[in-house]
PDB file of C-alpha atoms in Angstrom:
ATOM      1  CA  UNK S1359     139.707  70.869  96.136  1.00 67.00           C
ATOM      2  CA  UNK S1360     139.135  69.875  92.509  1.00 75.00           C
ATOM      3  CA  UNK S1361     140.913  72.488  89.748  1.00 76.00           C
ATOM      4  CA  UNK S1362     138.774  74.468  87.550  1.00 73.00           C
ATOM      5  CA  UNK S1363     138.531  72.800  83.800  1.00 74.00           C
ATOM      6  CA  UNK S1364     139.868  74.803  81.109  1.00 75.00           C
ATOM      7  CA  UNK S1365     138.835  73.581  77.507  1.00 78.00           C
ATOM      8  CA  UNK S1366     142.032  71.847  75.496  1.00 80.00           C
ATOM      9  CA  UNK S1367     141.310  74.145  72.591  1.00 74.00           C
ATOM     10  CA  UNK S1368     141.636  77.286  74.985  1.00 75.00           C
ATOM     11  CA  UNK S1369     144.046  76.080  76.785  1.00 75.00           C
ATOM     12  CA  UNK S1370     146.504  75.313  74.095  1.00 76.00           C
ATOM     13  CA  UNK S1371     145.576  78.404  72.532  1.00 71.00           C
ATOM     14  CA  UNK S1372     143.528  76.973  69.262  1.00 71.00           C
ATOM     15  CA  UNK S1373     139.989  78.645  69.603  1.00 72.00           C
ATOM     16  CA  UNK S1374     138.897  81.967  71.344  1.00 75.00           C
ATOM     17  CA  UNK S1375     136.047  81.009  72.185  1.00 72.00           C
ATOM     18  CA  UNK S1376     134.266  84.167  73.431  1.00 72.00           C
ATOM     19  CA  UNK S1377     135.025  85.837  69.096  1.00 73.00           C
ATOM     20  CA  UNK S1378     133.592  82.183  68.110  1.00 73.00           C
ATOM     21  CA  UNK S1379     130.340  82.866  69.886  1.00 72.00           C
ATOM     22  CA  UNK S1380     130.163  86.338  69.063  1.00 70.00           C
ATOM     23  CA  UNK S1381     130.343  84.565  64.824  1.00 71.00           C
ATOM     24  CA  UNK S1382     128.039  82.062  65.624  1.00 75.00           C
ATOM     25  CA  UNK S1383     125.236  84.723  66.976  1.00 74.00           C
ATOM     26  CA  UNK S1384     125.613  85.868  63.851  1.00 80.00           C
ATOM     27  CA  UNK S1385     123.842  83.329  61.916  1.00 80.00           C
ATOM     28  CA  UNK S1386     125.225  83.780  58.840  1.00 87.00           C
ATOM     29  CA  UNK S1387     127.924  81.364  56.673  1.00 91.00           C
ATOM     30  CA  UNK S1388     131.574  81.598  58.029  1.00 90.00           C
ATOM     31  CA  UNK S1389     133.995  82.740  56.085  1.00 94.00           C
ATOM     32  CA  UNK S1390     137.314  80.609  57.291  1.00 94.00           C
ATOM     33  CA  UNK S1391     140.810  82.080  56.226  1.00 94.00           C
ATOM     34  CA  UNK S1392     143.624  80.084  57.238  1.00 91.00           C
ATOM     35  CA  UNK S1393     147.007  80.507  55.170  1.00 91.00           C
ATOM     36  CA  UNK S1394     150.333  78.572  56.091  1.00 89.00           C
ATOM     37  CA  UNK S1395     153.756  78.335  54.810  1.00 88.00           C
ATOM     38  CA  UNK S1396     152.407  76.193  51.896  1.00 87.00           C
ATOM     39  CA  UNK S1397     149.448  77.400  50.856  1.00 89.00           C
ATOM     40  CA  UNK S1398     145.955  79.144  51.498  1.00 93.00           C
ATOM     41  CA  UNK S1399     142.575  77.651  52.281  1.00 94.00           C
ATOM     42  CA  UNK S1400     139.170  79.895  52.248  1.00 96.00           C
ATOM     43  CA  UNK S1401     136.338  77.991  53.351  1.00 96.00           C
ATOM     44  CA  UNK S1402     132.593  78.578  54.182  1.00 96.00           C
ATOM     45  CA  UNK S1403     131.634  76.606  57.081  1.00 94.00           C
ATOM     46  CA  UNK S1404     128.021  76.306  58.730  1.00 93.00           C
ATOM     47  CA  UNK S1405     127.496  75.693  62.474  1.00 87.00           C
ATOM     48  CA  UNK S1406     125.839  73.133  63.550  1.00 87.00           C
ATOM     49  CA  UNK S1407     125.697  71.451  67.210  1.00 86.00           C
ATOM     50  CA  UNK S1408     126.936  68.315  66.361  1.00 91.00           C
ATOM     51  CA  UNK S1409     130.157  69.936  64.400  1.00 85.00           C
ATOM     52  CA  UNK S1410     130.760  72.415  62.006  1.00 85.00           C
ATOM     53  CA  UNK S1411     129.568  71.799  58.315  1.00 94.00           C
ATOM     54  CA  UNK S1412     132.470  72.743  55.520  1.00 95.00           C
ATOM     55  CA  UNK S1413     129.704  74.317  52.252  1.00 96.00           C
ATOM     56  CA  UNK S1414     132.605  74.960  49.869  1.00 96.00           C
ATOM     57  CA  UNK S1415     136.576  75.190  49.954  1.00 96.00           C
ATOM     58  CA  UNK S1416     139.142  76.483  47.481  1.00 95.00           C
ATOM     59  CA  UNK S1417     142.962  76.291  48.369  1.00 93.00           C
ATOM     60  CA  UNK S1418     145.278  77.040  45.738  1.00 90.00           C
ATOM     61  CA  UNK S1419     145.451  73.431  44.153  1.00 90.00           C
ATOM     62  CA  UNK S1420     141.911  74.204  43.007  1.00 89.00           C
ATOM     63  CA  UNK S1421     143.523  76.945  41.097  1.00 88.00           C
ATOM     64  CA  UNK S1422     146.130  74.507  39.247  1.00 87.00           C
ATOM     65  CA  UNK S1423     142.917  72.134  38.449  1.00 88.00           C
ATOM     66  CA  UNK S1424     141.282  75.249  36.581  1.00 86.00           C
ATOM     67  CA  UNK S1425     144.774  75.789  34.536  1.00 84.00           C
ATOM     68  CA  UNK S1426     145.980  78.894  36.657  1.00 83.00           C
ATOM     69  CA  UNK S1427     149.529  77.488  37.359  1.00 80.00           C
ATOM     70  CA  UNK S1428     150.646  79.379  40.169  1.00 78.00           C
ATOM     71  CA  UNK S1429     152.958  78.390  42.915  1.00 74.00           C
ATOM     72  CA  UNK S1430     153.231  79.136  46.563  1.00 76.00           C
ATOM     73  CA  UNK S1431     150.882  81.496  48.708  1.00 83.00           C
ATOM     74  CA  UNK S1432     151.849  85.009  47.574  1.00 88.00           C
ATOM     75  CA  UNK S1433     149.056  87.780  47.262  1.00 91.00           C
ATOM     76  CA  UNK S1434     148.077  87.098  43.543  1.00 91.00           C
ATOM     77  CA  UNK S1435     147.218  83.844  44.831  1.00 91.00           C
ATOM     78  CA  UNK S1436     145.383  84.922  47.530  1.00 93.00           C
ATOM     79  CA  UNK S1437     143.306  87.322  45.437  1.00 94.00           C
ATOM     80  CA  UNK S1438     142.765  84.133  43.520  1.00 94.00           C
ATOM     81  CA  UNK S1439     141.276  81.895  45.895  1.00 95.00           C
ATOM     82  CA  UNK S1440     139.000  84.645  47.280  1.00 96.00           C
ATOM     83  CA  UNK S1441     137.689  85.442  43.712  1.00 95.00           C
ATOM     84  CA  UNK S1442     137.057  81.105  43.135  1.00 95.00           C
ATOM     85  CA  UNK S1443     135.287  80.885  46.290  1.00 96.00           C
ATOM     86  CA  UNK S1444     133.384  83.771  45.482  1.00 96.00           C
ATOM     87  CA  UNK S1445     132.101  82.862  42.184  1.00 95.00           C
ATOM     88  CA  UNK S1446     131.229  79.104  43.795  1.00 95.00           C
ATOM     89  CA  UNK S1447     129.229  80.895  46.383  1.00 96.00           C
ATOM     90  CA  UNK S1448     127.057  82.791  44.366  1.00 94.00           C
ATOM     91  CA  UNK S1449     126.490  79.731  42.086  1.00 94.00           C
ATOM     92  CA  UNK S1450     125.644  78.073  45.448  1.00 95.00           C
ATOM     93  CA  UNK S1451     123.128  80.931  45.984  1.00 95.00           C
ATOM     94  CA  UNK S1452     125.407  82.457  49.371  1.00 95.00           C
ATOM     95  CA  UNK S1453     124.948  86.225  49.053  1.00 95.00           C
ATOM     96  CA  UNK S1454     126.822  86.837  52.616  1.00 94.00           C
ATOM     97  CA  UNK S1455     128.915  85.848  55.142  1.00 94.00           C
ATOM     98  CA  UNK S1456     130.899  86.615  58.434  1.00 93.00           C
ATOM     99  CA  UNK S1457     134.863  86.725  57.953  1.00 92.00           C
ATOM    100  CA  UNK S1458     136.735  84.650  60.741  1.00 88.00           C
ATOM    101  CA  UNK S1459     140.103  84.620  61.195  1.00 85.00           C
ATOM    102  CA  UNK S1460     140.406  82.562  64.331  1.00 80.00           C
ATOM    103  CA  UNK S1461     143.640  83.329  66.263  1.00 78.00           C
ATOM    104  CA  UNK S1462     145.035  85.278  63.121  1.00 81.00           C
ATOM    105  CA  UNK S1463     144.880  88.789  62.667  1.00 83.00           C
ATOM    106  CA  UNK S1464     144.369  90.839  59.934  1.00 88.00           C
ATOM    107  CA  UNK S1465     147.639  92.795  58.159  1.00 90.00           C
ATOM    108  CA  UNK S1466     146.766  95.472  56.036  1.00 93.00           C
ATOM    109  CA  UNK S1467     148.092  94.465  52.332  1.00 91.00           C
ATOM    110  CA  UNK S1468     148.278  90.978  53.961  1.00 92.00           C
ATOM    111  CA  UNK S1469     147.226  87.104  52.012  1.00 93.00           C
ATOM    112  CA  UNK S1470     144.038  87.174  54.689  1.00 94.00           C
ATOM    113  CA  UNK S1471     143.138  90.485  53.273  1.00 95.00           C
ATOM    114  CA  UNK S1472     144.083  89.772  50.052  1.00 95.00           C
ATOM    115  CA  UNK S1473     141.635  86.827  49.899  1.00 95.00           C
ATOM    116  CA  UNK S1474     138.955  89.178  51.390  1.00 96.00           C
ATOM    117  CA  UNK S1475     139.580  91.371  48.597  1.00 96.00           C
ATOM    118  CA  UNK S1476     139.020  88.694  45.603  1.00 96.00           C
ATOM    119  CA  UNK S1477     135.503  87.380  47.711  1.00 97.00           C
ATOM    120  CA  UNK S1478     134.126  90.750  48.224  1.00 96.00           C
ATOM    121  CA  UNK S1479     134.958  91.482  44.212  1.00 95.00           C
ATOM    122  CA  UNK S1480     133.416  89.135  43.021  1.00 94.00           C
ATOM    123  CA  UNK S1481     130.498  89.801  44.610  1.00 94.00           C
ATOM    124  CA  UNK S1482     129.652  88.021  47.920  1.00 94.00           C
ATOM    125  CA  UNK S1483     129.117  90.610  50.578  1.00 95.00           C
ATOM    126  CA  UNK S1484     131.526  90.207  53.672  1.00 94.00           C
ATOM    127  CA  UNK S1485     131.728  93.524  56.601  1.00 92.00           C
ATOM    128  CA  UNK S1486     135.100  94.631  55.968  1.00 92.00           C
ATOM    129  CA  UNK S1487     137.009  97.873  55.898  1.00 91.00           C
ATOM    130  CA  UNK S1488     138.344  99.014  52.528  1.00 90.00           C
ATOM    131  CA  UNK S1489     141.531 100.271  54.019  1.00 93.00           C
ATOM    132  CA  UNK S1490     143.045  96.740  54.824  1.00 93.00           C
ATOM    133  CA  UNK S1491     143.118  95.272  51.257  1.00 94.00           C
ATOM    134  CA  UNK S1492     146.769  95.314  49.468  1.00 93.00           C
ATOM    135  CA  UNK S1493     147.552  97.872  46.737  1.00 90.00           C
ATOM    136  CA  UNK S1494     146.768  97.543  43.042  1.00 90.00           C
ATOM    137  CA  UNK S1495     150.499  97.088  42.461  1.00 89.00           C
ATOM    138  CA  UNK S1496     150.374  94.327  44.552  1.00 89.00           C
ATOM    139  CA  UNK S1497     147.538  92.727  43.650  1.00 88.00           C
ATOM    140  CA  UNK S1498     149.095  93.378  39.960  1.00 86.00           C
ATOM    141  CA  UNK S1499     152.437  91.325  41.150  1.00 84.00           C
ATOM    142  CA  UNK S1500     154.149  94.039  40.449  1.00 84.00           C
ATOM    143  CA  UNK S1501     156.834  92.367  43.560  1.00 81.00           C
ATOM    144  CA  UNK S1502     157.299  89.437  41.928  1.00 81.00           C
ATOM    145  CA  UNK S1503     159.237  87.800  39.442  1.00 80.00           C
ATOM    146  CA  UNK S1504     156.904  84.956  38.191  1.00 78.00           C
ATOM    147  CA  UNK S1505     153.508  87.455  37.834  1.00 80.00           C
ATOM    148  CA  UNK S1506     149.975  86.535  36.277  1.00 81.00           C
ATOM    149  CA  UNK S1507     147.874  88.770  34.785  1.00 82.00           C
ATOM    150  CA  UNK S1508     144.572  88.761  37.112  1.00 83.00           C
ATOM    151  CA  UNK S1509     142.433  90.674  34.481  1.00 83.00           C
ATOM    152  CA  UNK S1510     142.992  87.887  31.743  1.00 83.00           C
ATOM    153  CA  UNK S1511     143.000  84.931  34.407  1.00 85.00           C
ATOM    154  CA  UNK S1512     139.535  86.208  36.220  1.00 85.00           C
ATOM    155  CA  UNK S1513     137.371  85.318  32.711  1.00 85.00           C
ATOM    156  CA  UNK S1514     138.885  81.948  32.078  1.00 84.00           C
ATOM    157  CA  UNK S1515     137.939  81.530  35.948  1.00 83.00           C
ATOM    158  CA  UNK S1516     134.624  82.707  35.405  1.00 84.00           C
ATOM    159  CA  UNK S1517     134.024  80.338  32.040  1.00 85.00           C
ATOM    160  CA  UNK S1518     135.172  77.145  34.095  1.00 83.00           C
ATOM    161  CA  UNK S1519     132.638  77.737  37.027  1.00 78.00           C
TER     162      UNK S1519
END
């Protein structure tokens, strides 16, 4: 008697694939979170059969290449990189888009939801629940020692998109 076959991805715990199908009915962009010890990367990502298609990405290196010198992946940054990839969809005509976190899950005041925060201010419209997205203290850096000011940073971000 042959064993049932279990996908590697499932099996090693990389991709649920029943919340991947339930995106994909969706047919709208993706909106791809994914933050790690070093940094953050927000992507929008297309489906198609033959493998996923990245549209646009922004980690926090983009950030240093617009002259917003910022280190690590605290929430500022996050806010950051959600506001970029924001502005580059709209100038890439992407109104909306799905939010996937794959095997991560939301923390309210969280980087994921801080990132959700700076896409859905700046104008792209994501479903999301207001109640999730960090404080203005802490988008403010108010917790931190080396702090940027996000209301002078956002127009020199705007100018150099």
């Amino acid at each position: 008697m042959k064993r049932p076959s279990v996908m590697k991805r499932k099996r090693l715990g990389v991709t649920n694939y029943k919340k991947r199908l339930g995106l994909l009915k969706s047919g709208q962009h993706r909106l791809v979170i994914r933050v790690s010890r070093k940094g953050i990367i927000a992507q929008l990502v297309d489906y198609n059969p033959s493998g996923d298609k990245i549209v646009l990405t922004v980690t926090e290196k983009t950030l240093t290449k617009l002259g917003i010198n910022l280190e690590g992946n605290n929430t500022q940054v996050a806010y950051l990189v959600g506001y970029n990839l924001g502005l580059k969809a709209k100038k890439h005509k992407i109104h909306q888009a799905i939010l996937d976190t794959g095997r991560f899950n939301i923390i309210k005041g969280g980087r994921i939801a801080s990132v959700l925060k700076g896409v859905t201010d700046s104008g792209l419209k994501v479903p999301h629940e207001k109640s999730v997205f960090p404080s203005k203290d802490r988008l403010a850096g108010k917790h931190l020692k080396n702090k940027v000011d996000i209301k002078a940073t956002i127009p020199l971000m705007e100018e150099k998109i």
